[in-house]
Each structure stands twice: as C-alpha cells, then as structure tokens.
GROMACS .gro file of C-alpha atoms in nm:
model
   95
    1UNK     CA    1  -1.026   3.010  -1.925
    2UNK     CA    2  -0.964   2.796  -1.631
    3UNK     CA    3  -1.310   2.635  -1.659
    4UNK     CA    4  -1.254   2.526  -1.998
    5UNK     CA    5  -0.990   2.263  -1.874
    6UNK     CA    6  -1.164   1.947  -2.028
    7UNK     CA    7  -1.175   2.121  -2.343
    8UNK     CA    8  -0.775   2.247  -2.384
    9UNK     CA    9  -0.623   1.890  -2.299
   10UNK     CA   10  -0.407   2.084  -2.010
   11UNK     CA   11  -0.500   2.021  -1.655
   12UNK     CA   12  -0.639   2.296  -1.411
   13UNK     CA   13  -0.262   2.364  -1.314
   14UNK     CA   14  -0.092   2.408  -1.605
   15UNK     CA   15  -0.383   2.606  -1.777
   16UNK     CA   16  -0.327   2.850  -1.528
   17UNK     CA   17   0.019   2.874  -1.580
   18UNK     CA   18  -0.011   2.919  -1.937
   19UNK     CA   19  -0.274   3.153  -1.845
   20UNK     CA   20  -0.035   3.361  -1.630
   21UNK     CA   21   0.242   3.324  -1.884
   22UNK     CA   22   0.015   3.520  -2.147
   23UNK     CA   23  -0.141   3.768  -1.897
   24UNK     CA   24   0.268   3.878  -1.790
   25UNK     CA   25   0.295   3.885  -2.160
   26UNK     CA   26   0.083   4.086  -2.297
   27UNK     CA   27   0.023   4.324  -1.987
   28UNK     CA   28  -0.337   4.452  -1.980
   29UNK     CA   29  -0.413   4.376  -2.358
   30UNK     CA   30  -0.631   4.059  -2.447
   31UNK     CA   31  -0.376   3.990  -2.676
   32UNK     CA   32  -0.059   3.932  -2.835
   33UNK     CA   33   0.040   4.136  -3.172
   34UNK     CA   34   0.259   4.065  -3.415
   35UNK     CA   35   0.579   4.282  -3.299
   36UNK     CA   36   0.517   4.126  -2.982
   37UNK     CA   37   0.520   3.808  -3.066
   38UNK     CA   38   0.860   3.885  -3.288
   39UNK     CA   39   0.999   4.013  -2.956
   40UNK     CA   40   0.923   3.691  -2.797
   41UNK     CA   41   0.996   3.425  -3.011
   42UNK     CA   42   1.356   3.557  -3.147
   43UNK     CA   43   1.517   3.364  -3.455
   44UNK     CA   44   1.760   3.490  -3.702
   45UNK     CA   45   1.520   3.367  -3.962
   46UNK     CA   46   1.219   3.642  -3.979
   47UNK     CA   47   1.069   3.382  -4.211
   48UNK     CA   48   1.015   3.154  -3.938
   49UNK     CA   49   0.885   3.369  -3.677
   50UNK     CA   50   0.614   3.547  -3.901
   51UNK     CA   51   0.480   3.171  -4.007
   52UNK     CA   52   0.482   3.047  -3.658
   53UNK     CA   53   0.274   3.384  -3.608
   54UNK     CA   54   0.056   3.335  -3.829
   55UNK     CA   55  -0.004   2.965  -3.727
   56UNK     CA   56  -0.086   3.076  -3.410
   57UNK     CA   57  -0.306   3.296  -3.532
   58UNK     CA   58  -0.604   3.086  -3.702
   59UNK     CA   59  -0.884   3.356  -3.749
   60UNK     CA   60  -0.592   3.636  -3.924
   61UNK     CA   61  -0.691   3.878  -3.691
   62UNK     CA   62  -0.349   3.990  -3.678
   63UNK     CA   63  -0.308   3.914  -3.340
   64UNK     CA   64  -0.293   3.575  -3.091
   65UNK     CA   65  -0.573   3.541  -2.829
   66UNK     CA   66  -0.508   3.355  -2.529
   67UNK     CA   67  -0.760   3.061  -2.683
   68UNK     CA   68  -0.526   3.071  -2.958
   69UNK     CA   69  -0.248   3.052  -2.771
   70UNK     CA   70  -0.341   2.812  -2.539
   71UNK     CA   71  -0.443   2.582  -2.817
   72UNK     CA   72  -0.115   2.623  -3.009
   73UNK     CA   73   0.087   2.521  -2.749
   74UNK     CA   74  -0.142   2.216  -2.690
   75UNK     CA   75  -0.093   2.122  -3.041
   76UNK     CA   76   0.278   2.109  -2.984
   77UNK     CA   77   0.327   2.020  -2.672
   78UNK     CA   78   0.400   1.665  -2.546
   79UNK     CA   79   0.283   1.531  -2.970
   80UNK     CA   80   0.509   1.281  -3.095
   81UNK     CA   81   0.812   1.338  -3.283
   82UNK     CA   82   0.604   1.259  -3.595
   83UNK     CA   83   0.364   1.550  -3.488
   84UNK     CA   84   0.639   1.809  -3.424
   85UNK     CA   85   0.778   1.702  -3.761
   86UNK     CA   86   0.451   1.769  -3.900
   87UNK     CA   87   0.408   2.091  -3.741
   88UNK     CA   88   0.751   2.240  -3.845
   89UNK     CA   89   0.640   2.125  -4.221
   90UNK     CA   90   0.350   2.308  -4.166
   91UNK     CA   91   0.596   2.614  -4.068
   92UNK     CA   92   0.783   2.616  -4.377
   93UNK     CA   93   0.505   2.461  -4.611
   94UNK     CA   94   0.295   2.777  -4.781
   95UNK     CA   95   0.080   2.568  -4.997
   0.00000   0.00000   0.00000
C-alpha cells in the first residue's frame, strides 16, 4: 500500500500509519466487517454507523478493505467545512 502514496493524497508517513491503524484493527483479516466496524465507530444512532459503513464500503462487499479505508479517510480528512458538510449529507441522504 505504501507504494501507492502518489495515488492516496497521504504522504509515505501517514499512509503507514493508517496502514498500521487498520492492520491492529482488523488482526490478521484483510478486512474490516460490519460488526467490527459497529464496534469501532460507536454512536447511539445505529442509523448513522451502518450508513457511514456502507459509505466506506463502495463495492457492497459487506466489508471495508484497507483501499477503502484508506480512501475514505482521505475523502474526509483535512476537506473543507463545505466538504464535511457534504459528506455528512451524504450520511443521512438515501436517495
């Protein structure tokens, strides 16, 4: 994953962070399901955590990969307020 730097928008150092993050995460699976992922992101509102989930999850596998993950938290991370706006719309949005 680490050589695909350019292509994330992360540098070498924080790519490998996130990388580490997901690997502690999900243990020796390749990746994260759904009850995990509840486990993780905690919210009183199930609603919220199962759309966030299945954000994450572009290709409805059921599961997040760490290419999905990794791009996920590139779409969010350091986007204008606008952006984050946007993305919580797209949370509760289910057209």
């Amino acid at each position: 994953m680490v050589e695909d730097v350019p292509r994330t928008g992360f540098d070498k150092s924080s790519l490998e962070r996130l990388e580490q993050l997901f690997i502690k995460t999900v243990g020796n699976e390749k990746e994260i399901r759904r009850e995990e992922f509840k486990k993780i992101v905690t919210s009183k509102n199930p609603f919220f955590t199962e759309r966030v989930f299945q954000i994450f999850d572009k290709d409805n596998s059921g599961s997040i990969s760490l290419q999905e993950f990794i791009d996920a938290i590139h779409q969010f991370a350091g986007q204008s307020p606008e952006d984050k706006i946007k993305f919580l719309f797209k949370v509760y949005d289910l057209d």
